[in-house]
Amino acid sequence: ALAVENNNGLFSVYPNPSTCLFNMNYIISQHAKALVYDVNGKQVATFTLNALQQQAQIELSQLAAGMYKLHVVNEDKIVYETILILNQ
């Protein structure tokens, strides 16, 4: 199993908090996935991150306001950041 560690600069996410749209900047060598989990640990969204672009927008308007964990999963590790969705 891959180790899950706090984000150490692999990616940034902003604005945080946001009502539904988050921008991501990341540095990865291979394509990766961004996975969003709710407070109960249930995966609620998945996005593909393109290694060549180094940025992405993730749109989470389908989710209720609250705290979520954004995991970036690449070939050798999982890093996460806590994000906060505000009421729209």
CSV table of N, CA, C and O in Angstrom, one decimal:
chain,number,residue,atom,x,y,z
A,1,ALA,N,0.8,-1.2,0.0
A,1,ALA,CA,0.0,0.0,0.0
A,1,ALA,C,0.9,1.2,0.0
A,1,ALA,O,2.0,1.3,0.6
A,2,LEU,N,0.4,2.3,-0.7
A,2,LEU,CA,1.1,3.5,-0.7
A,2,LEU,C,0.9,4.3,0.6
A,2,LEU,O,-0.2,4.3,1.2
A,3,ALA,N,2.0,5.0,1.0
A,3,ALA,CA,1.8,5.8,2.2
A,3,ALA,C,1.0,7.1,1.9
A,3,ALA,O,1.2,7.6,0.8
A,4,VAL,N,0.2,7.5,2.8
A,4,VAL,CA,-0.6,8.7,2.7
A,4,VAL,C,0.1,9.8,3.5
A,4,VAL,O,0.3,9.6,4.7
A,5,GLU,N,0.5,10.9,2.9
A,5,GLU,CA,1.2,11.9,3.6
A,5,GLU,C,0.6,13.3,3.4
A,5,GLU,O,0.0,13.5,2.3
A,6,ASN,N,0.8,14.2,4.3
A,6,ASN,CA,0.3,15.5,4.1
A,6,ASN,C,1.1,16.2,2.9
A,6,ASN,O,2.2,15.8,2.6
A,7,ASN,N,0.4,17.1,2.3
A,7,ASN,CA,0.9,17.7,1.1
A,7,ASN,C,2.2,18.5,1.5
A,7,ASN,O,2.3,19.3,2.3
A,8,ASN,N,3.3,18.1,0.7
A,8,ASN,CA,4.6,18.7,1.0
A,8,ASN,C,5.1,19.6,-0.1
A,8,ASN,O,6.3,19.6,-0.4
A,9,GLY,N,4.2,20.2,-0.8
A,9,GLY,CA,4.5,21.1,-1.9
A,9,GLY,C,4.3,20.5,-3.3
A,9,GLY,O,4.6,21.1,-4.3
A,10,LEU,N,3.9,19.2,-3.3
A,10,LEU,CA,3.6,18.5,-4.6
A,10,LEU,C,2.5,19.3,-5.4
A,10,LEU,O,2.6,19.4,-6.6
A,11,PHE,N,1.5,19.8,-4.6
A,11,PHE,CA,0.5,20.6,-5.3
A,11,PHE,C,0.0,21.7,-4.4
A,11,PHE,O,0.2,21.7,-3.2
A,12,SER,N,-0.6,22.7,-5.1
A,12,SER,CA,-1.3,23.8,-4.3
A,12,SER,C,-2.7,23.8,-4.8
A,12,SER,O,-3.0,23.5,-6.0
A,13,VAL,N,-3.6,24.2,-4.0
A,13,VAL,CA,-5.0,24.3,-4.3
A,13,VAL,C,-5.6,25.7,-3.8
A,13,VAL,O,-5.3,26.0,-2.7
A,14,TYR,N,-6.3,26.4,-4.7
A,14,TYR,CA,-6.7,27.7,-4.3
A,14,TYR,C,-7.9,28.1,-5.2
A,14,TYR,O,-8.1,27.5,-6.3
A,15,PRO,N,-8.8,29.0,-4.8
A,15,PRO,CA,-8.9,29.5,-3.5
A,15,PRO,C,-9.4,28.4,-2.5
A,15,PRO,O,-10.1,27.5,-3.0
A,16,ASN,N,-9.0,28.5,-1.3
A,16,ASN,CA,-9.4,27.5,-0.3
A,16,ASN,C,-9.6,28.2,1.0
A,16,ASN,O,-8.7,28.6,1.6
A,17,PRO,N,-10.9,28.4,1.4
A,17,PRO,CA,-12.1,27.8,0.9
A,17,PRO,C,-12.7,28.4,-0.4
A,17,PRO,O,-12.3,29.5,-0.8
A,18,SER,N,-13.6,27.6,-1.0
A,18,SER,CA,-14.3,28.1,-2.2
A,18,SER,C,-15.7,27.6,-2.2
A,18,SER,O,-16.0,26.6,-1.5
A,19,THR,N,-16.5,28.2,-3.0
A,19,THR,CA,-17.9,27.7,-3.1
A,19,THR,C,-18.0,26.4,-4.0
A,19,THR,O,-18.8,25.6,-3.7
A,20,CYS,N,-17.2,26.3,-5.0
A,20,CYS,CA,-17.3,25.0,-5.8
A,20,CYS,C,-16.1,24.9,-6.7
A,20,CYS,O,-15.8,23.7,-7.1
A,21,LEU,N,-15.4,25.9,-7.1
A,21,LEU,CA,-14.3,25.8,-8.1
A,21,LEU,C,-13.0,26.0,-7.5
A,21,LEU,O,-12.7,27.0,-6.9
A,22,PHE,N,-12.1,25.0,-7.6
A,22,PHE,CA,-10.8,25.0,-7.1
A,22,PHE,C,-9.8,24.9,-8.2
A,22,PHE,O,-10.0,24.2,-9.1
A,23,ASN,N,-8.7,25.7,-8.1
A,23,ASN,CA,-7.6,25.6,-9.1
A,23,ASN,C,-6.5,24.8,-8.4
A,23,ASN,O,-6.2,25.0,-7.2
A,24,MET,N,-5.9,24.0,-9.2
A,24,MET,CA,-4.7,23.2,-8.7
A,24,MET,C,-3.5,23.5,-9.6
A,24,MET,O,-3.6,23.5,-10.8
A,25,ASN,N,-2.4,23.7,-8.9
A,25,ASN,CA,-1.1,23.7,-9.6
A,25,ASN,C,-0.3,22.5,-9.0
A,25,ASN,O,-0.4,22.3,-7.8
A,26,TYR,N,0.4,21.7,-9.9
A,26,TYR,CA,1.1,20.5,-9.4
A,26,TYR,C,2.3,20.3,-10.2
A,26,TYR,O,2.4,20.7,-11.4
A,27,ILE,N,3.2,19.5,-9.6
A,27,ILE,CA,4.4,19.1,-10.4
A,27,ILE,C,4.4,17.5,-10.2
A,27,ILE,O,4.7,17.0,-9.2
A,28,ILE,N,4.1,16.9,-11.3
A,28,ILE,CA,4.2,15.4,-11.4
A,28,ILE,C,4.9,15.0,-12.6
A,28,ILE,O,4.9,15.7,-13.6
A,29,SER,N,5.5,13.8,-12.6
A,29,SER,CA,6.2,13.3,-13.7
A,29,SER,C,5.3,12.4,-14.6
A,29,SER,O,5.7,12.2,-15.8
A,30,GLN,N,4.3,11.9,-14.0
A,30,GLN,CA,3.4,11.0,-14.8
A,30,GLN,C,2.0,11.4,-14.5
A,30,GLN,O,1.7,12.1,-13.5
A,31,HIS,N,1.0,11.1,-15.4
A,31,HIS,CA,-0.4,11.4,-15.1
A,31,HIS,C,-0.8,10.8,-13.7
A,31,HIS,O,-0.3,9.8,-13.3
A,32,ALA,N,-1.6,11.6,-13.0
A,32,ALA,CA,-2.1,11.2,-11.7
A,32,ALA,C,-3.6,11.4,-11.6
A,32,ALA,O,-4.2,11.9,-12.5
A,33,LYS,N,-4.1,11.0,-10.4
A,33,LYS,CA,-5.5,11.3,-10.2
A,33,LYS,C,-5.6,12.2,-8.9
A,33,LYS,O,-4.9,12.1,-8.0
A,34,ALA,N,-6.7,13.0,-9.0
A,34,ALA,CA,-7.1,13.8,-7.8
A,34,ALA,C,-8.4,13.1,-7.3
A,34,ALA,O,-9.3,13.0,-8.1
A,35,LEU,N,-8.4,12.7,-6.1
A,35,LEU,CA,-9.6,12.0,-5.5
A,35,LEU,C,-10.1,12.9,-4.4
A,35,LEU,O,-9.3,13.4,-3.5
A,36,VAL,N,-11.4,13.1,-4.3
A,36,VAL,CA,-12.0,13.9,-3.2
A,36,VAL,C,-12.7,12.9,-2.3
A,36,VAL,O,-13.6,12.1,-2.8
A,37,TYR,N,-12.5,13.0,-1.0
A,37,TYR,CA,-13.1,12.2,0.0
A,37,TYR,C,-13.9,13.1,1.0
A,37,TYR,O,-13.4,14.2,1.4
A,38,ASP,N,-15.1,12.6,1.5
A,38,ASP,CA,-15.8,13.4,2.5
A,38,ASP,C,-15.3,13.0,3.9
A,38,ASP,O,-14.3,12.2,4.0
A,39,VAL,N,-15.9,13.6,4.9
A,39,VAL,CA,-15.4,13.4,6.3
A,39,VAL,C,-15.5,11.9,6.7
A,39,VAL,O,-14.8,11.5,7.7
A,40,ASN,N,-16.4,11.1,6.1
A,40,ASN,CA,-16.5,9.7,6.4
A,40,ASN,C,-15.6,8.8,5.6
A,40,ASN,O,-15.7,7.6,5.8
A,41,GLY,N,-14.7,9.4,4.8
A,41,GLY,CA,-13.8,8.6,4.0
A,41,GLY,C,-14.3,8.1,2.7
A,41,GLY,O,-13.7,7.2,2.1
A,42,LYS,N,-15.5,8.5,2.3
A,42,LYS,CA,-16.2,8.0,1.1
A,42,LYS,C,-15.6,8.9,-0.1
A,42,LYS,O,-15.6,10.1,0.0
A,43,GLN,N,-15.2,8.2,-1.1
A,43,GLN,CA,-14.7,8.9,-2.3
A,43,GLN,C,-15.9,9.5,-3.0
A,43,GLN,O,-16.9,8.8,-3.3
A,44,VAL,N,-15.9,10.9,-3.3
A,44,VAL,CA,-17.1,11.6,-3.8
A,44,VAL,C,-16.8,12.2,-5.2
A,44,VAL,O,-17.7,12.7,-5.9
A,45,ALA,N,-15.5,12.2,-5.6
A,45,ALA,CA,-15.2,12.8,-6.9
A,45,ALA,C,-13.8,12.3,-7.3
A,45,ALA,O,-12.9,12.0,-6.5
A,46,THR,N,-13.6,12.2,-8.7
A,46,THR,CA,-12.3,11.8,-9.2
A,46,THR,C,-12.0,12.7,-10.4
A,46,THR,O,-12.9,13.0,-11.2
A,47,PHE,N,-10.7,13.1,-10.5
A,47,PHE,CA,-10.3,13.9,-11.7
A,47,PHE,C,-8.9,13.4,-12.1
A,47,PHE,O,-8.1,12.9,-11.3
A,48,THR,N,-8.6,13.4,-13.4
A,48,THR,CA,-7.3,13.0,-14.0
A,48,THR,C,-6.5,14.3,-14.1
A,48,THR,O,-6.9,15.3,-14.6
A,49,LEU,N,-5.2,14.2,-13.6
A,49,LEU,CA,-4.3,15.3,-13.7
A,49,LEU,C,-3.2,14.9,-14.8
A,49,LEU,O,-2.6,13.9,-14.8
A,50,ASN,N,-3.1,15.8,-15.7
A,50,ASN,CA,-2.2,15.7,-16.9
A,50,ASN,C,-0.8,16.2,-16.5
A,50,ASN,O,-0.7,17.4,-16.1
A,51,ALA,N,0.2,15.4,-16.6
A,51,ALA,CA,1.6,15.8,-16.1
A,51,ALA,C,2.1,16.9,-17.0
A,51,ALA,O,2.9,17.7,-16.5
A,52,LEU,N,1.7,17.0,-18.2
A,52,LEU,CA,2.2,18.1,-19.1
A,52,LEU,C,1.6,19.5,-18.7
A,52,LEU,O,2.3,20.5,-18.9
A,53,GLN,N,0.4,19.5,-18.3
A,53,GLN,CA,-0.3,20.8,-18.0
A,53,GLN,C,0.1,21.4,-16.7
A,53,GLN,O,0.2,22.6,-16.7
A,54,GLN,N,0.4,20.7,-15.7
A,54,GLN,CA,0.8,21.1,-14.4
A,54,GLN,C,-0.3,22.1,-13.7
A,54,GLN,O,0.0,22.7,-12.7
A,55,GLN,N,-1.5,22.1,-14.3
A,55,GLN,CA,-2.6,22.8,-13.6
A,55,GLN,C,-3.9,22.2,-14.0
A,55,GLN,O,-4.0,21.6,-15.1
A,56,ALA,N,-4.9,22.4,-13.2
A,56,ALA,CA,-6.2,21.9,-13.4
A,56,ALA,C,-7.2,22.7,-12.6
A,56,ALA,O,-6.9,23.3,-11.6
A,57,GLN,N,-8.5,22.6,-13.1
A,57,GLN,CA,-9.6,23.2,-12.3
A,57,GLN,C,-10.5,22.0,-11.9
A,57,GLN,O,-10.8,21.2,-12.8
A,58,ILE,N,-10.8,22.0,-10.7
A,58,ILE,CA,-11.8,20.9,-10.2
A,58,ILE,C,-13.0,21.6,-9.8
A,58,ILE,O,-13.0,22.6,-9.0
A,59,GLU,N,-14.2,21.1,-10.2
A,59,GLU,CA,-15.5,21.7,-10.0
A,59,GLU,C,-16.3,20.8,-9.1
A,59,GLU,O,-16.5,19.6,-9.5
A,60,LEU,N,-16.7,21.3,-8.0
A,60,LEU,CA,-17.3,20.4,-7.0
A,60,LEU,C,-18.7,20.9,-6.6
A,60,LEU,O,-19.1,20.8,-5.4
A,61,SER,N,-19.4,21.5,-7.5
A,61,SER,CA,-20.7,22.1,-7.2
A,61,SER,C,-21.7,21.0,-6.7
A,61,SER,O,-22.7,21.4,-6.1
A,62,GLN,N,-21.5,19.8,-7.1
A,62,GLN,CA,-22.4,18.7,-6.7
A,62,GLN,C,-22.3,18.3,-5.2
A,62,GLN,O,-23.1,17.6,-4.7
A,63,LEU,N,-21.3,18.8,-4.5
A,63,LEU,CA,-21.0,18.4,-3.1
A,63,LEU,C,-21.6,19.5,-2.2
A,63,LEU,O,-21.6,20.7,-2.5
A,64,ALA,N,-22.0,19.0,-1.0
A,64,ALA,CA,-22.6,19.9,0.0
A,64,ALA,C,-21.4,20.6,0.6
A,64,ALA,O,-20.2,20.2,0.6
A,65,ALA,N,-21.8,21.8,1.2
A,65,ALA,CA,-20.7,22.6,2.0
A,65,ALA,C,-20.1,21.7,3.1
A,65,ALA,O,-20.8,20.9,3.7
A,66,GLY,N,-18.9,21.9,3.3
A,66,GLY,CA,-18.2,21.1,4.4
A,66,GLY,C,-16.7,20.9,4.1
A,66,GLY,O,-16.2,21.4,3.1
A,67,MET,N,-16.1,20.1,4.9
A,67,MET,CA,-14.7,19.8,4.8
A,67,MET,C,-14.5,18.5,4.0
A,67,MET,O,-15.2,17.5,4.2
A,68,TYR,N,-13.5,18.5,3.1
A,68,TYR,CA,-13.1,17.4,2.3
A,68,TYR,C,-11.6,17.2,2.3
A,68,TYR,O,-10.9,18.1,2.5
A,69,LYS,N,-11.2,16.0,2.0
A,69,LYS,CA,-9.8,15.7,1.7
A,69,LYS,C,-9.6,15.6,0.2
A,69,LYS,O,-10.2,14.8,-0.4
A,70,LEU,N,-8.6,16.3,-0.3
A,70,LEU,CA,-8.2,16.2,-1.7
A,70,LEU,C,-6.9,15.4,-1.8
A,70,LEU,O,-5.9,15.9,-1.3
A,71,HIS,N,-7.0,14.2,-2.3
A,71,HIS,CA,-5.8,13.3,-2.4
A,71,HIS,C,-5.3,13.4,-3.9
A,71,HIS,O,-6.1,13.3,-4.8
A,72,VAL,N,-4.0,13.5,-4.0
A,72,VAL,CA,-3.3,13.4,-5.3
A,72,VAL,C,-2.6,12.1,-5.3
A,72,VAL,O,-1.7,11.9,-4.4
A,73,VAL,N,-2.9,11.2,-6.2
A,73,VAL,CA,-2.4,9.8,-6.2
A,73,VAL,C,-1.5,9.7,-7.5
A,73,VAL,O,-2.0,9.8,-8.6
A,74,ASN,N,-0.2,9.5,-7.3
A,74,ASN,CA,0.7,9.2,-8.4
A,74,ASN,C,1.3,7.9,-8.3
A,74,ASN,O,0.9,7.1,-7.4
A,75,GLU,N,2.4,7.6,-9.0
A,75,GLU,CA,2.9,6.3,-9.1
A,75,GLU,C,3.5,5.8,-7.8
A,75,GLU,O,3.5,4.6,-7.5
A,76,ASP,N,3.9,6.7,-6.9
A,76,ASP,CA,4.6,6.2,-5.7
A,76,ASP,C,4.2,6.8,-4.4
A,76,ASP,O,4.7,6.4,-3.4
A,77,LYS,N,3.2,7.7,-4.4
A,77,LYS,CA,2.7,8.2,-3.2
A,77,LYS,C,1.3,8.8,-3.3
A,77,LYS,O,0.8,9.1,-4.4
A,78,ILE,N,0.7,9.1,-2.1
A,78,ILE,CA,-0.5,9.8,-2.0
A,78,ILE,C,-0.3,10.9,-1.1
A,78,ILE,O,0.2,10.8,0.0
A,79,VAL,N,-0.6,12.1,-1.6
A,79,VAL,CA,-0.5,13.3,-0.7
A,79,VAL,C,-1.9,14.0,-0.7
A,79,VAL,O,-2.7,13.8,-1.6
A,80,TYR,N,-2.2,14.6,0.4
A,80,TYR,CA,-3.5,15.2,0.6
A,80,TYR,C,-3.5,16.6,1.1
A,80,TYR,O,-2.5,17.0,1.7
A,81,GLU,N,-4.5,17.3,0.9
A,81,GLU,CA,-4.8,18.7,1.4
A,81,GLU,C,-6.2,18.7,1.8
A,81,GLU,O,-7.1,18.1,1.2
A,82,THR,N,-6.5,19.4,2.9
A,82,THR,CA,-7.9,19.6,3.3
A,82,THR,C,-8.5,20.8,2.6
A,82,THR,O,-7.8,21.8,2.5
A,83,ILE,N,-9.7,20.6,2.0
A,83,ILE,CA,-10.3,21.7,1.3
A,83,ILE,C,-11.7,22.0,2.0
A,83,ILE,O,-12.3,21.1,2.6
A,84,LEU,N,-12.2,23.2,1.9
A,84,LEU,CA,-13.4,23.6,2.5
A,84,LEU,C,-14.3,24.1,1.4
A,84,LEU,O,-14.0,25.1,0.7
A,85,ILE,N,-15.5,23.5,1.3
A,85,ILE,CA,-16.5,24.0,0.4
A,85,ILE,C,-17.5,24.9,1.1
A,85,ILE,O,-18.1,24.4,2.1
A,86,LEU,N,-17.7,26.1,0.7
A,86,LEU,CA,-18.7,27.0,1.3
A,86,LEU,C,-20.0,26.9,0.7
A,86,LEU,O,-20.2,26.5,-0.5
A,87,ASN,N,-21.1,27.3,1.4
A,87,ASN,CA,-22.4,27.4,0.8
A,87,ASN,C,-22.4,28.3,-0.4
A,87,ASN,O,-21.7,29.4,-0.4
A,88,GLN,N,-23.1,27.9,-1.4
A,88,GLN,CA,-23.2,28.8,-2.7
A,88,GLN,C,-24.3,29.8,-2.5
A,88,GLN,O,-25.2,29.6,-1.9
